[in-house]
PDB file of N, CA and C in Angstrom:
ATOM      1  N   MET I  20      41.331 -48.706  39.298  1.00 54.00           N
ATOM      2  CA  MET I  20      42.823 -48.704  39.956  1.00 54.00           C
ATOM      3  C   MET I  20      42.253 -48.994  41.643  1.00 54.00           C
ATOM      4  N   THR I  21      43.713 -49.523  42.071  1.00 67.00           N
ATOM      5  CA  THR I  21      43.809 -49.580  43.713  1.00 67.00           C
ATOM      6  C   THR I  21      43.846 -48.484  44.613  1.00 67.00           C
ATOM      7  N   HIS I  22      44.481 -47.757  44.004  1.00 82.00           N
ATOM      8  CA  HIS I  22      44.840 -46.421  44.967  1.00 82.00           C
ATOM      9  C   HIS I  22      45.692 -46.711  46.134  1.00 82.00           C
ATOM     10  N   HIS I  23      46.382 -47.446  46.187  1.00 91.00           N
ATOM     11  CA  HIS I  23      47.507 -48.461  47.182  1.00 91.00           C
ATOM     12  C   HIS I  23      48.023 -47.260  47.631  1.00 91.00           C
ATOM     13  N   LYS I  24      48.437 -46.536  47.059  1.00 95.00           N
ATOM     14  CA  LYS I  24      49.681 -45.814  47.112  1.00 95.00           C
ATOM     15  C   LYS I  24      49.488 -44.489  47.564  1.00 95.00           C
ATOM     16  N   LEU I  25      47.787 -44.144  47.516  1.00 96.00           N
ATOM     17  CA  LEU I  25      47.632 -42.831  47.429  1.00 96.00           C
ATOM     18  C   LEU I  25      48.246 -41.995  48.777  1.00 96.00           C
ATOM     19  N   PRO I  26      48.193 -42.921  50.048  1.00 97.00           N
ATOM     20  CA  PRO I  26      48.820 -41.764  51.374  1.00 97.00           C
ATOM     21  C   PRO I  26      49.858 -41.933  50.901  1.00 97.00           C
ATOM     22  N   GLU I  27      50.783 -41.793  50.152  1.00 98.00           N
ATOM     23  CA  GLU I  27      52.466 -41.992  49.950  1.00 98.00           C
ATOM     24  C   GLU I  27      52.575 -40.626  49.454  1.00 98.00           C
ATOM     25  N   VAL I  28      51.359 -40.517  48.241  1.00 98.00           N
ATOM     26  CA  VAL I  28      51.357 -39.545  47.415  1.00 98.00           C
ATOM     27  C   VAL I  28      50.818 -38.010  48.317  1.00 98.00           C
ATOM     28  N   ALA I  29      49.973 -38.047  49.305  1.00 98.00           N
ATOM     29  CA  ALA I  29      49.343 -37.299  49.869  1.00 98.00           C
ATOM     30  C   ALA I  29      50.743 -36.853  50.623  1.00 98.00           C
ATOM     31  N   ARG I  30      51.556 -37.762  51.608  1.00 98.00           N
ATOM     32  CA  ARG I  30      52.560 -37.472  52.121  1.00 98.00           C
ATOM     33  C   ARG I  30      53.651 -36.329  51.426  1.00 98.00           C
ATOM     34  N   ARG I  31      53.761 -36.780  50.176  1.00 98.00           N
ATOM     35  CA  ARG I  31      55.088 -36.421  49.249  1.00 98.00           C
ATOM     36  C   ARG I  31      53.972 -34.972  48.783  1.00 98.00           C
ATOM     37  N   LEU I  32      53.225 -34.727  48.778  1.00 99.00           N
ATOM     38  CA  LEU I  32      52.568 -33.352  48.195  1.00 99.00           C
ATOM     39  C   LEU I  32      52.552 -32.516  49.732  1.00 99.00           C
ATOM     40  N   ALA I  33      52.256 -33.274  50.599  1.00 99.00           N
ATOM     41  CA  ALA I  33      52.465 -32.180  52.019  1.00 99.00           C
ATOM     42  C   ALA I  33      53.626 -31.438  51.834  1.00 99.00           C
ATOM     43  N   ARG I  34      54.688 -32.594  51.875  1.00 98.00           N
ATOM     44  CA  ARG I  34      56.561 -32.024  51.853  1.00 98.00           C
ATOM     45  C   ARG I  34      56.361 -30.847  50.899  1.00 98.00           C
ATOM     46  N   ILE I  35      56.055 -31.270  49.519  1.00 99.00           N
ATOM     47  CA  ILE I  35      56.314 -30.133  48.678  1.00 99.00           C
ATOM     48  C   ILE I  35      55.209 -28.876  49.032  1.00 99.00           C
ATOM     49  N   GLU I  36      54.697 -28.848  49.368  1.00 99.00           N
ATOM     50  CA  GLU I  36      53.786 -27.878  49.714  1.00 99.00           C
ATOM     51  C   GLU I  36      54.331 -26.766  51.014  1.00 99.00           C
ATOM     52  N   GLY I  37      55.189 -27.958  51.998  1.00 98.00           N
ATOM     53  CA  GLY I  37      55.802 -26.946  52.629  1.00 98.00           C
ATOM     54  C   GLY I  37      57.159 -26.430  52.051  1.00 98.00           C
ATOM     55  N   HIS I  38      57.574 -27.584  51.313  1.00 98.00           N
ATOM     56  CA  HIS I  38      59.005 -26.634  50.476  1.00 98.00           C
ATOM     57  C   HIS I  38      58.506 -25.509  49.644  1.00 98.00           C
ATOM     58  N   VAL I  39      57.374 -25.233  48.947  1.00 99.00           N
ATOM     59  CA  VAL I  39      57.088 -23.977  48.351  1.00 99.00           C
ATOM     60  C   VAL I  39      56.934 -23.114  49.211  1.00 99.00           C
ATOM     61  N   LYS I  40      56.092 -23.128  50.663  1.00 99.00           N
ATOM     62  CA  LYS I  40      55.891 -22.341  51.579  1.00 99.00           C
ATOM     63  C   LYS I  40      57.550 -21.565  51.837  1.00 99.00           C
ATOM     64  N   GLY I  41      58.413 -22.225  51.524  1.00 98.00           N
ATOM     65  CA  GLY I  41      59.686 -22.336  52.102  1.00 98.00           C
ATOM     66  C   GLY I  41      60.552 -21.175  50.821  1.00 98.00           C
ATOM     67  N   ILE I  42      60.207 -21.661  49.879  1.00 99.00           N
ATOM     68  CA  ILE I  42      60.634 -20.805  48.990  1.00 99.00           C
ATOM     69  C   ILE I  42      59.809 -18.872  48.716  1.00 99.00           C
ATOM     70  N   ARG I  43      58.194 -19.422  49.429  1.00 99.00           N
ATOM     71  CA  ARG I  43      57.904 -18.034  48.967  1.00 99.00           C
ATOM     72  C   ARG I  43      58.725 -16.896  50.595  1.00 99.00           C
ATOM     73  N   LYS I  44      59.272 -17.725  51.464  1.00 99.00           N
ATOM     74  CA  LYS I  44      59.784 -17.201  52.576  1.00 99.00           C
ATOM     75  C   LYS I  44      61.454 -16.464  51.971  1.00 99.00           C
ATOM     76  N   MET I  45      61.792 -17.513  51.142  1.00 99.00           N
ATOM     77  CA  MET I  45      62.820 -17.094  50.661  1.00 99.00           C
ATOM     78  C   MET I  45      62.760 -15.695  49.759  1.00 99.00           C
ATOM     79  N   ILE I  46      61.594 -15.770  49.243  1.00 98.00           N
ATOM     80  CA  ILE I  46      61.437 -14.343  48.240  1.00 98.00           C
ATOM     81  C   ILE I  46      61.302 -13.161  49.091  1.00 98.00           C
ATOM     82  N   ASP I  47      60.319 -13.521  50.373  1.00 98.00           N
ATOM     83  CA  ASP I  47      60.194 -12.429  51.496  1.00 98.00           C
ATOM     84  C   ASP I  47      61.508 -11.707  51.437  1.00 98.00           C
ATOM     85  N   GLU I  48      62.426 -12.805  52.209  1.00 99.00           N
ATOM     86  CA  GLU I  48      63.624 -12.473  52.694  1.00 99.00           C
ATOM     87  C   GLU I  48      64.737 -11.797  51.699  1.00 99.00           C
ATOM     88  N   GLY I  49      64.582 -11.725  50.384  1.00 98.00           N
ATOM     89  CA  GLY I  49      65.097 -11.185  49.483  1.00 98.00           C
ATOM     90  C   GLY I  49      66.746 -12.531  48.973  1.00 98.00           C
ATOM     91  N   LYS I  50      66.173 -13.484  49.128  1.00 98.00           N
ATOM     92  CA  LYS I  50      67.535 -14.192  48.900  1.00 98.00           C
ATOM     93  C   LYS I  50      67.719 -14.082  47.084  1.00 98.00           C
ATOM     94  N   SER I  51      68.879 -14.575  46.942  1.00 99.00           N
ATOM     95  CA  SER I  51      69.419 -14.490  45.520  1.00 99.00           C
ATOM     96  C   SER I  51      68.600 -15.248  44.779  1.00 99.00           C
ATOM     97  N   TYR I  52      68.201 -15.368  43.491  1.00 98.00           N
ATOM     98  CA  TYR I  52      67.901 -16.027  42.221  1.00 98.00           C
ATOM     99  C   TYR I  52      68.443 -17.543  42.084  1.00 98.00           C
ATOM    100  N   PRO I  53      69.620 -17.432  42.214  1.00 99.00           N
ATOM    101  CA  PRO I  53      70.531 -18.791  42.377  1.00 99.00           C
ATOM    102  C   PRO I  53      69.847 -19.543  43.081  1.00 99.00           C
ATOM    103  N   GLU I  54      69.802 -19.313  44.656  1.00 98.00           N
ATOM    104  CA  GLU I  54      69.383 -20.033  45.484  1.00 98.00           C
ATOM    105  C   GLU I  54      67.181 -20.164  45.278  1.00 98.00           C
ATOM    106  N   ILE I  55      67.135 -19.240  44.872  1.00 99.00           N
ATOM    107  CA  ILE I  55      65.807 -19.699  44.945  1.00 99.00           C
ATOM    108  C   ILE I  55      65.290 -20.350  43.686  1.00 99.00           C
ATOM    109  N   VAL I  56      66.093 -20.482  42.243  1.00 99.00           N
ATOM    110  CA  VAL I  56      66.024 -21.503  41.455  1.00 99.00           C
ATOM    111  C   VAL I  56      66.486 -22.911  42.322  1.00 99.00           C
ATOM    112  N   GLN I  57      67.084 -23.068  42.951  1.00 99.00           N
ATOM    113  CA  GLN I  57      67.550 -24.171  43.042  1.00 99.00           C
ATOM    114  C   GLN I  57      66.560 -25.048  43.917  1.00 99.00           C
ATOM    115  N   GLN I  58      65.878 -24.054  44.808  1.00 98.00           N
ATOM    116  CA  GLN I  58      64.834 -24.909  45.550  1.00 98.00           C
ATOM    117  C   GLN I  58      63.419 -25.135  44.962  1.00 98.00           C
ATOM    118  N   ILE I  59      63.251 -24.334  43.852  1.00 99.00           N
ATOM    119  CA  ILE I  59      62.722 -24.591  42.634  1.00 99.00           C
ATOM    120  C   ILE I  59      62.469 -25.890  42.100  1.00 99.00           C
ATOM    121  N   THR I  60      63.941 -26.107  41.402  1.00 99.00           N
ATOM    122  CA  THR I  60      64.297 -27.415  40.973  1.00 99.00           C
ATOM    123  C   THR I  60      64.043 -28.733  41.542  1.00 99.00           C
ATOM    124  N   ALA I  61      63.984 -28.583  42.838  1.00 98.00           N
ATOM    125  CA  ALA I  61      64.204 -29.368  44.188  1.00 98.00           C
ATOM    126  C   ALA I  61      62.809 -29.972  44.071  1.00 98.00           C
ATOM    127  N   VAL I  62      61.795 -28.424  44.290  1.00 99.00           N
ATOM    128  CA  VAL I  62      59.996 -29.015  44.315  1.00 99.00           C
ATOM    129  C   VAL I  62      59.644 -29.886  42.705  1.00 99.00           C
ATOM    130  N   ARG I  63      60.145 -29.297  41.844  1.00 98.00           N
ATOM    131  CA  ARG I  63      60.129 -30.012  40.486  1.00 98.00           C
ATOM    132  C   ARG I  63      60.579 -31.794  40.512  1.00 98.00           C
ATOM    133  N   ALA I  64      61.449 -31.783  41.270  1.00 98.00           N
ATOM    134  CA  ALA I  64      61.708 -33.239  41.652  1.00 98.00           C
ATOM    135  C   ALA I  64      61.355 -34.120  41.896  1.00 98.00           C
ATOM    136  N   ALA I  65      60.770 -33.158  43.067  1.00 99.00           N
ATOM    137  CA  ALA I  65      60.016 -34.009  44.201  1.00 99.00           C
ATOM    138  C   ALA I  65      58.445 -34.053  43.318  1.00 99.00           C
ATOM    139  N   LEU I  66      58.226 -33.293  42.766  1.00 98.00           N
ATOM    140  CA  LEU I  66      56.696 -33.390  41.916  1.00 98.00           C
ATOM    141  C   LEU I  66      56.848 -34.903  40.897  1.00 98.00           C
ATOM    142  N   ASP I  67      58.210 -34.645  40.088  1.00 97.00           N
ATOM    143  CA  ASP I  67      57.986 -35.755  39.537  1.00 97.00           C
ATOM    144  C   ASP I  67      58.413 -37.109  40.091  1.00 97.00           C
ATOM    145  N   GLY I  68      58.922 -37.013  41.510  1.00 98.00           N
ATOM    146  CA  GLY I  68      58.883 -38.313  41.746  1.00 98.00           C
ATOM    147  C   GLY I  68      57.569 -38.761  42.543  1.00 98.00           C
ATOM    148  N   ALA I  69      56.469 -37.745  42.924  1.00 98.00           N
ATOM    149  CA  ALA I  69      55.169 -37.671  43.352  1.00 98.00           C
ATOM    150  C   ALA I  69      54.249 -38.759  42.088  1.00 98.00           C
ATOM    151  N   MET I  70      54.715 -37.871  40.762  1.00 97.00           N
ATOM    152  CA  MET I  70      54.104 -38.562  40.095  1.00 97.00           C
ATOM    153  C   MET I  70      54.412 -40.405  39.520  1.00 97.00           C
ATOM    154  N   GLY I  71      55.874 -40.523  39.633  1.00 96.00           N
ATOM    155  CA  GLY I  71      56.402 -41.899  39.722  1.00 96.00           C
ATOM    156  C   GLY I  71      55.639 -42.536  40.750  1.00 96.00           C
ATOM    157  N   VAL I  72      55.709 -42.602  41.550  1.00 97.00           N
ATOM    158  CA  VAL I  72      54.414 -43.043  42.612  1.00 97.00           C
ATOM    159  C   VAL I  72      53.299 -43.215  42.224  1.00 97.00           C
ATOM    160  N   ILE I  73      52.611 -42.470  41.781  1.00 95.00           N
ATOM    161  CA  ILE I  73      50.982 -42.579  40.793  1.00 95.00           C
ATOM    162  C   ILE I  73      51.171 -43.862  39.509  1.00 95.00           C
ATOM    163  N   ILE I  74      52.350 -43.486  38.681  1.00 95.00           N
ATOM    164  CA  ILE I  74      52.727 -44.173  37.704  1.00 95.00           C
ATOM    165  C   ILE I  74      52.740 -46.042  38.395  1.00 95.00           C
ATOM    166  N   ASP I  75      53.435 -46.155  39.234  1.00 94.00           N
ATOM    167  CA  ASP I  75      53.948 -47.414  39.911  1.00 94.00           C
ATOM    168  C   ASP I  75      52.386 -47.714  39.848  1.00 94.00           C
ATOM    169  N   ASP I  76      51.748 -46.974  41.004  1.00 94.00           N
ATOM    170  CA  ASP I  76      50.733 -47.764  41.296  1.00 94.00           C
ATOM    171  C   ASP I  76      49.690 -47.994  40.254  1.00 94.00           C
ATOM    172  N   LEU I  77      49.570 -47.077  38.910  1.00 93.00           N
ATOM    173  CA  LEU I  77      48.756 -47.827  37.765  1.00 93.00           C
ATOM    174  C   LEU I  77      49.320 -48.701  37.212  1.00 93.00           C
ATOM    175  N   VAL I  78      50.422 -48.848  37.247  1.00 93.00           N
ATOM    176  CA  VAL I  78      50.894 -50.255  36.584  1.00 93.00           C
ATOM    177  C   VAL I  78      50.751 -51.267  37.399  1.00 93.00           C
ATOM    178  N   GLU I  79      50.918 -51.663  38.886  1.00 91.00           N
ATOM    179  CA  GLU I  79      50.281 -52.576  39.472  1.00 91.00           C
ATOM    180  C   GLU I  79      49.112 -52.810  39.370  1.00 91.00           C
ATOM    181  N   GLY I  80      48.091 -51.464  39.342  1.00 89.00           N
ATOM    182  CA  GLY I  80      47.136 -51.888  38.796  1.00 89.00           C
ATOM    183  C   GLY I  80      46.624 -52.480  37.515  1.00 89.00           C
ATOM    184  N   VAL I  81      47.234 -52.515  36.832  1.00 90.00           N
ATOM    185  CA  VAL I  81      47.167 -53.097  35.589  1.00 90.00           C
ATOM    186  C   VAL I  81      47.518 -54.747  35.837  1.00 90.00           C
ATOM    187  N   SER I  82      48.919 -54.825  36.374  1.00 87.00           N
ATOM    188  CA  SER I  82      48.974 -56.459  36.749  1.00 87.00           C
ATOM    189  C   SER I  82      47.956 -57.155  37.493  1.00 87.00           C
ATOM    190  N   GLN I  83      47.620 -56.142  38.584  1.00 88.00           N
ATOM    191  CA  GLN I  83      46.682 -56.855  39.456  1.00 88.00           C
ATOM    192  C   GLN I  83      45.184 -57.152  39.251  1.00 88.00           C
ATOM    193  N   SER I  84      45.179 -56.504  38.041  1.00 84.00           N
ATOM    194  CA  SER I  84      43.664 -56.382  37.983  1.00 84.00           C
ATOM    195  C   SER I  84      43.024 -57.738  37.142  1.00 84.00           C
ATOM    196  N   PRO I  85      41.449 -58.046  37.592  1.00 87.00           N
ATOM    197  CA  PRO I  85      41.336 -59.261  37.078  1.00 87.00           C
ATOM    198  C   PRO I  85      41.084 -59.078  35.631  1.00 87.00           C
ATOM    199  N   HIS I  86      41.404 -59.953  34.778  1.00 83.00           N
ATOM    200  CA  HIS I  86      41.233 -60.234  33.482  1.00 83.00           C
ATOM    201  C   HIS I  86      40.205 -59.155  32.601  1.00 83.00           C
ATOM    202  N   GLY I  87      39.128 -59.313  33.090  1.00 84.00           N
ATOM    203  CA  GLY I  87      37.933 -58.558  32.517  1.00 84.00           C
ATOM    204  C   GLY I  87      38.103 -56.836  32.844  1.00 84.00           C
ATOM    205  N   LYS I  88      38.685 -56.435  33.818  1.00 87.00           N
ATOM    206  CA  LYS I  88      38.924 -55.187  34.121  1.00 87.00           C
ATOM    207  C   LYS I  88      40.600 -54.680  33.557  1.00 87.00           C
ATOM    208  N   ARG I  89      41.063 -55.430  33.057  1.00 89.00           N
ATOM    209  CA  ARG I  89      42.689 -55.089  32.442  1.00 89.00           C
ATOM    210  C   ARG I  89      42.900 -53.817  31.674  1.00 89.00           C
ATOM    211  N   LYS I  90      41.858 -54.159  30.637  1.00 90.00           N
ATOM    212  CA  LYS I  90      41.717 -52.859  29.297  1.00 90.00           C
ATOM    213  C   LYS I  90      41.757 -51.543  30.099  1.00 90.00           C
ATOM    214  N   GLN I  91      40.640 -51.593  30.534  1.00 90.00           N
ATOM    215  CA  GLN I  91      40.088 -50.292  31.641  1.00 90.00           C
ATOM    216  C   GLN I  91      41.676 -50.041  32.624  1.00 90.00           C
ATOM    217  N   ALA I  92      42.064 -50.361  33.050  1.00 90.00           N
ATOM    218  CA  ALA I  92      43.109 -50.123  33.715  1.00 90.00           C
ATOM    219  C   ALA I  92      44.578 -49.556  33.048  1.00 90.00           C
ATOM    220  N   ALA I  93      44.841 -50.659  31.633  1.00 93.00           N
ATOM    221  CA  ALA I  93      45.682 -50.324  30.790  1.00 93.00           C
ATOM    222  C   ALA I  93      45.443 -49.089  30.090  1.00 93.00           C
ATOM    223  N   THR I  94      44.016 -48.325  29.993  1.00 93.00           N
ATOM    224  CA  THR I  94      43.589 -47.693  29.384  1.00 93.00           C
ATOM    225  C   THR I  94      43.786 -46.180  30.335  1.00 93.00           C
ATOM    226  N   GLU I  95      43.621 -46.255  31.581  1.00 92.00           N
ATOM    227  CA  GLU I  95      43.834 -45.461  32.434  1.00 92.00           C
ATOM    228  C   GLU I  95      45.506 -44.697  32.673  1.00 92.00           C
ATOM    229  N   LEU I  96      46.299 -45.909  32.659  1.00 94.00           N
ATOM    230  CA  LEU I  96      47.605 -45.946  32.590  1.00 94.00           C
ATOM    231  C   LEU I  96      48.129 -45.202  31.354  1.00 94.00           C
ATOM    232  N   LYS I  97      47.488 -45.698  30.504  1.00 96.00           N
ATOM    233  CA  LYS I  97      48.152 -44.930  28.938  1.00 96.00           C
ATOM    234  C   LYS I  97      47.932 -43.545  28.811  1.00 96.00           C
ATOM    235  N   ASP I  98      46.587 -43.014  29.523  1.00 95.00           N
ATOM    236  CA  ASP I  98      46.147 -41.962  29.208  1.00 95.00           C
ATOM    237  C   ASP I  98      47.049 -41.175  30.427  1.00 95.00           C
ATOM    238  N   THR I  99      46.883 -41.327  31.581  1.00 94.00           N
ATOM    239  CA  THR I  99      47.757 -40.825  32.698  1.00 94.00           C
ATOM    240  C   THR I  99      49.289 -40.426  31.975  1.00 94.00           C
ATOM    241  N   VAL I 100      49.843 -41.641  31.432  1.00 94.00           N
ATOM    242  CA  VAL I 100      51.164 -41.324  30.774  1.00 94.00           C
ATOM    243  C   VAL I 100      51.317 -39.911  29.742  1.00 94.00           C
ATOM    244  N   SER I 101      50.363 -40.112  28.889  1.00 95.00           N
ATOM    245  CA  SER I 101      49.945 -39.432  27.837  1.00 95.00           C
ATOM    246  C   SER I 101      50.147 -37.670  28.066  1.00 95.00           C
ATOM    247  N   LYS I 102      49.401 -37.628  29.394  1.00 94.00           N
ATOM    248  CA  LYS I 102      49.426 -36.188  30.018  1.00 94.00           C
ATOM    249  C   LYS I 102      50.675 -35.754  30.695  1.00 94.00           C
ATOM    250  N   ILE I 103      51.568 -36.691  30.959  1.00 91.00           N
ATOM    251  CA  ILE I 103      53.178 -36.524  31.023  1.00 91.00           C
ATOM    252  C   ILE I 103      53.481 -36.134  30.290  1.00 91.00           C
ATOM    253  N   LEU I 104      53.805 -36.741  29.447  1.00 87.00           N
ATOM    254  CA  LEU I 104      54.755 -36.818  28.433  1.00 87.00           C
ATOM    255  C   LEU I 104      54.575 -35.635  27.337  1.00 87.00           C
TER     256      LEU I 104
END
């Protein structure tokens, strides 16, 4: 796998980490459940976005792999997608 998009994944996870800390602060401040759930939903969507970047990178890895390495790259893609589903 190329891991070309790993820096983008790291940036997204750093933002998600900050967002989760914000949710913890909301809890400490006694914010309402609807407000907290709204933010948790946003974090879930952000995690899905990070997984999407990883899948994109894996797909690119399959298409850009030398012929002899494509089966290995395709297996890695398949295994990763099966964990999501």
